[in-house]
Tab-separated table of C-alpha atoms in Angstrom:
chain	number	residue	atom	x	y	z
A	1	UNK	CA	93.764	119.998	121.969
A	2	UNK	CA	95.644	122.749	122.947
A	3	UNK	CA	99.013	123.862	121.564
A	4	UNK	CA	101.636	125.715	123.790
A	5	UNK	CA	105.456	126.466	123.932
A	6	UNK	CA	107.370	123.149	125.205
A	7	UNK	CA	108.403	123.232	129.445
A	8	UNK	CA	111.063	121.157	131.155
A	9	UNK	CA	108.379	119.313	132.855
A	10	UNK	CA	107.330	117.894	129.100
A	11	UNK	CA	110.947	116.026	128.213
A	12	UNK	CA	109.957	112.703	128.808
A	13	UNK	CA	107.151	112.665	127.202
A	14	UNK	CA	108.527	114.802	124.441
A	15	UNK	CA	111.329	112.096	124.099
A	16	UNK	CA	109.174	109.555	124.297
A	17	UNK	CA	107.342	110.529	121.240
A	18	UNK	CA	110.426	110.923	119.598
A	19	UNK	CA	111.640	108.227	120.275
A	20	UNK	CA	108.705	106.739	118.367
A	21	UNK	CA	108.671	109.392	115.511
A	22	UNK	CA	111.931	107.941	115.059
A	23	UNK	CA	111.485	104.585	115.321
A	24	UNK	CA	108.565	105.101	112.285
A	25	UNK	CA	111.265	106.873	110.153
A	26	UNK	CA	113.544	103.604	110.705
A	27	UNK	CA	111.578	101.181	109.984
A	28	UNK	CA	109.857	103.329	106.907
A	29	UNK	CA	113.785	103.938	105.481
A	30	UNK	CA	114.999	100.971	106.360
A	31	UNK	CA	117.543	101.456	109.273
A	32	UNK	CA	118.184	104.340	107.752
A	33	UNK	CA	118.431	106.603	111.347
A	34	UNK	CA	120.465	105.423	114.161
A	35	UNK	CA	118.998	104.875	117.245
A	36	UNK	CA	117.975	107.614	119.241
A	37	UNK	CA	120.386	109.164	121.639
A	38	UNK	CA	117.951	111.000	124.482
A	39	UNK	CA	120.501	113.576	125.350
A	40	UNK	CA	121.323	115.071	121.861
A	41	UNK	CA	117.562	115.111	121.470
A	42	UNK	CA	116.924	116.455	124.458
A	43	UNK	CA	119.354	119.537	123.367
A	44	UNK	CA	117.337	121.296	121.619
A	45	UNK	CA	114.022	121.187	123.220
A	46	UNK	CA	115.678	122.539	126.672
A	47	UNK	CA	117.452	125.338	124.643
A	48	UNK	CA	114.432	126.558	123.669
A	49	UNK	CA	113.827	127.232	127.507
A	50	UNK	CA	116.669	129.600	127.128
A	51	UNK	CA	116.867	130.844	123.426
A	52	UNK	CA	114.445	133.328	121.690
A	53	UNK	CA	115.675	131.750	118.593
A	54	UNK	CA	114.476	127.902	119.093
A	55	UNK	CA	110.883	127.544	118.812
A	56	UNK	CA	109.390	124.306	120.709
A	57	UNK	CA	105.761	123.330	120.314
A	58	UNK	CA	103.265	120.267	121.934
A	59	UNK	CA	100.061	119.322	121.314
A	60	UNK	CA	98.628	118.370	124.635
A	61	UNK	CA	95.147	116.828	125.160
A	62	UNK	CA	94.640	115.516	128.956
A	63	UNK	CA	98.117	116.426	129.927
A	64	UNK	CA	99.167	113.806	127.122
A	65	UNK	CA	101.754	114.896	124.715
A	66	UNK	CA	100.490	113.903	121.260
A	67	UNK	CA	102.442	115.743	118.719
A	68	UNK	CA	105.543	118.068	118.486
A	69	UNK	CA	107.752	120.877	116.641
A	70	UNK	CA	111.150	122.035	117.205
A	71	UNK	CA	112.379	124.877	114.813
A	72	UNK	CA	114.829	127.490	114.984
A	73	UNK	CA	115.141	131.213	113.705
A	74	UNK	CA	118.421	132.148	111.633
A	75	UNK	CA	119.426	135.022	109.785
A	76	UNK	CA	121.096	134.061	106.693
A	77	UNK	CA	123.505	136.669	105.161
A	78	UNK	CA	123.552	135.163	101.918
A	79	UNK	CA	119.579	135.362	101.171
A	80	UNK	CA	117.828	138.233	99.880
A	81	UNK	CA	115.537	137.492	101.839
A	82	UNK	CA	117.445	136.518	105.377
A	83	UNK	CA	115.209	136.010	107.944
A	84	UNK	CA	114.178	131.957	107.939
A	85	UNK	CA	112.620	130.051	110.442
A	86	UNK	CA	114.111	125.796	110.188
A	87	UNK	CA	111.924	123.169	111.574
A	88	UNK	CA	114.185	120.318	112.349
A	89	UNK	CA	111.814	117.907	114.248
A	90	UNK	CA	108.334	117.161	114.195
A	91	UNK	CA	106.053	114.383	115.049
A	92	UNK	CA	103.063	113.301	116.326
A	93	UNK	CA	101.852	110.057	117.619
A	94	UNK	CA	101.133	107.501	115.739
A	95	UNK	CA	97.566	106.577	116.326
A	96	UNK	CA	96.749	110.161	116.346
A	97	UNK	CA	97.891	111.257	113.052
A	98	UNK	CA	95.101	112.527	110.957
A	99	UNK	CA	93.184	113.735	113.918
A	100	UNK	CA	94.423	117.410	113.111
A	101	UNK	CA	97.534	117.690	115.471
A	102	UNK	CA	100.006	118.322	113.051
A	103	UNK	CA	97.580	121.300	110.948
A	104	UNK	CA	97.701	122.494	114.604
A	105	UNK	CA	100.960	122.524	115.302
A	106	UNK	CA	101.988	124.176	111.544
A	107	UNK	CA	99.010	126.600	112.309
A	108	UNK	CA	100.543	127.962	115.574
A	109	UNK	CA	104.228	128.079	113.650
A	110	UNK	CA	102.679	130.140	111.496
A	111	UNK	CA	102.720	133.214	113.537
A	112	UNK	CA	106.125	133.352	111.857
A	113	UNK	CA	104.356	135.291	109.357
A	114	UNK	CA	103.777	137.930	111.753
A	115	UNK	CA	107.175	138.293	113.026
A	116	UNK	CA	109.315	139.250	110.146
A	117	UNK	CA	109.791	135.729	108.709
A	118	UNK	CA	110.926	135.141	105.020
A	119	UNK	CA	110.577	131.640	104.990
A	120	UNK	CA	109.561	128.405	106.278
A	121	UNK	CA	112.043	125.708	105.504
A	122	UNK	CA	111.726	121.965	106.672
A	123	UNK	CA	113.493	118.606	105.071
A	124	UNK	CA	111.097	115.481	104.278
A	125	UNK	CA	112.018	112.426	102.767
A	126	UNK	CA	110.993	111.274	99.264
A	127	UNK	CA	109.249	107.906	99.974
A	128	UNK	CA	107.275	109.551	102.787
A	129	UNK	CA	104.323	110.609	100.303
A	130	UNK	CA	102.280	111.343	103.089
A	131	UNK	CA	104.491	114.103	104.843
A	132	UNK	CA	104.900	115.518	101.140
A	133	UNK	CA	101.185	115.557	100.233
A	134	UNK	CA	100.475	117.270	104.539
A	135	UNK	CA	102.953	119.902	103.842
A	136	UNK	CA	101.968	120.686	100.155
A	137	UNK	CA	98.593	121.843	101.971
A	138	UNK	CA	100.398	124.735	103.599
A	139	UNK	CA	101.691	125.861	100.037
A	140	UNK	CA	105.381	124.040	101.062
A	141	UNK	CA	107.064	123.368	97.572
A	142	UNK	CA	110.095	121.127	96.601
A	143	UNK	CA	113.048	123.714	96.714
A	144	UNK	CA	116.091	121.474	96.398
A	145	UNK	CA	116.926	118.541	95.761
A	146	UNK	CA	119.881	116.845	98.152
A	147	UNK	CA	121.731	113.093	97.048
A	148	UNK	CA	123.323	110.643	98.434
A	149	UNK	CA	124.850	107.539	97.529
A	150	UNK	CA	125.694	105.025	100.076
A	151	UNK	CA	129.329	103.835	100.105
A	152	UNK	CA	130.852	100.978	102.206
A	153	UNK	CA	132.651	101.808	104.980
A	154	UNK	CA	135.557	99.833	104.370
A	155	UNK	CA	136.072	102.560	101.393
A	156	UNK	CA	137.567	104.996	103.886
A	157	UNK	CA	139.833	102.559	105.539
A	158	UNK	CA	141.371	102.175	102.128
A	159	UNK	CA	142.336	104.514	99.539
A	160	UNK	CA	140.314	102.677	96.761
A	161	UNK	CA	138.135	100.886	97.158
């Protein structure tokens, strides 16, 4: 398995795979996601082609994209500590979880720590215990908590509802 910076010639697989990564978080939440739209996600992984700031990662075994990360560098003038590093998408595929791919690909981010990095943020969803308990390993903590309540959308047609 090696683990490299993301190339143009990866996109299709890359979307592929998210495509599925998504598909998991859909049926796991319930419909939760929308489809995916394969430009928007292709935005960011072809930035990183062009931007010191967006980091792109894949696992590759046999020319085979099995896992990915997408995360981006910002400077946050409100934090002490202002230098943060956001992953924003990560997946691997599905028969390979478990195998080691995602350790990899957290391992490699990890360099972070090396480049003048405060912190590591990335979201996860409640009721995906599994994602919790994989990024508790690395020492990842609950930091806040975000809510939501879902409303009907006839509500903002109207003004009550």
């Amino acid at each position: 398995m090696k683990i490299r910076k993301f190339e143009k010639e990866d996109i299709l697989q890359v979307l592929e795979l998210c495509r599925e990564v998504r598909n998991h978080h859909r049926e796991f939440l319930g419909g939760y996601f929308a489809e995916q739209d394969d430009e928007m996600e292709k935005v960011g992984f072809m930035q990183s082609l062009e931007s010191d700031k967006i980091i792109a990662l894949v696992a590759e075994e046999e020319n085979e994209i099995q896992g990915y990360l997408l995360a981006e560098r910002k400077f946050s003038p409100y934090l002490e500590k202002s230098n943060v590093v956001n992953v924003s998408n990560f997946g691997v595929k599905a028969g390979m979880r478990g195998n080691g791919i995602g350790r990899k690909l957290m391992d490699f981010l990890y360099f972070c720590k090396n480049e003048n990095v405060d912190e590591i943020r990335l979201g996860v969803f409640n009721k995906n215990t599994g994602a919790c308990r994989f990024y508790e390993k690395y020492g990842f903590e609950p930091f806040e908590q975000r809510m939501n309540i879902m409303v009907r959308k006839e509500c903002f047609r109207k003004t009550k509802c």
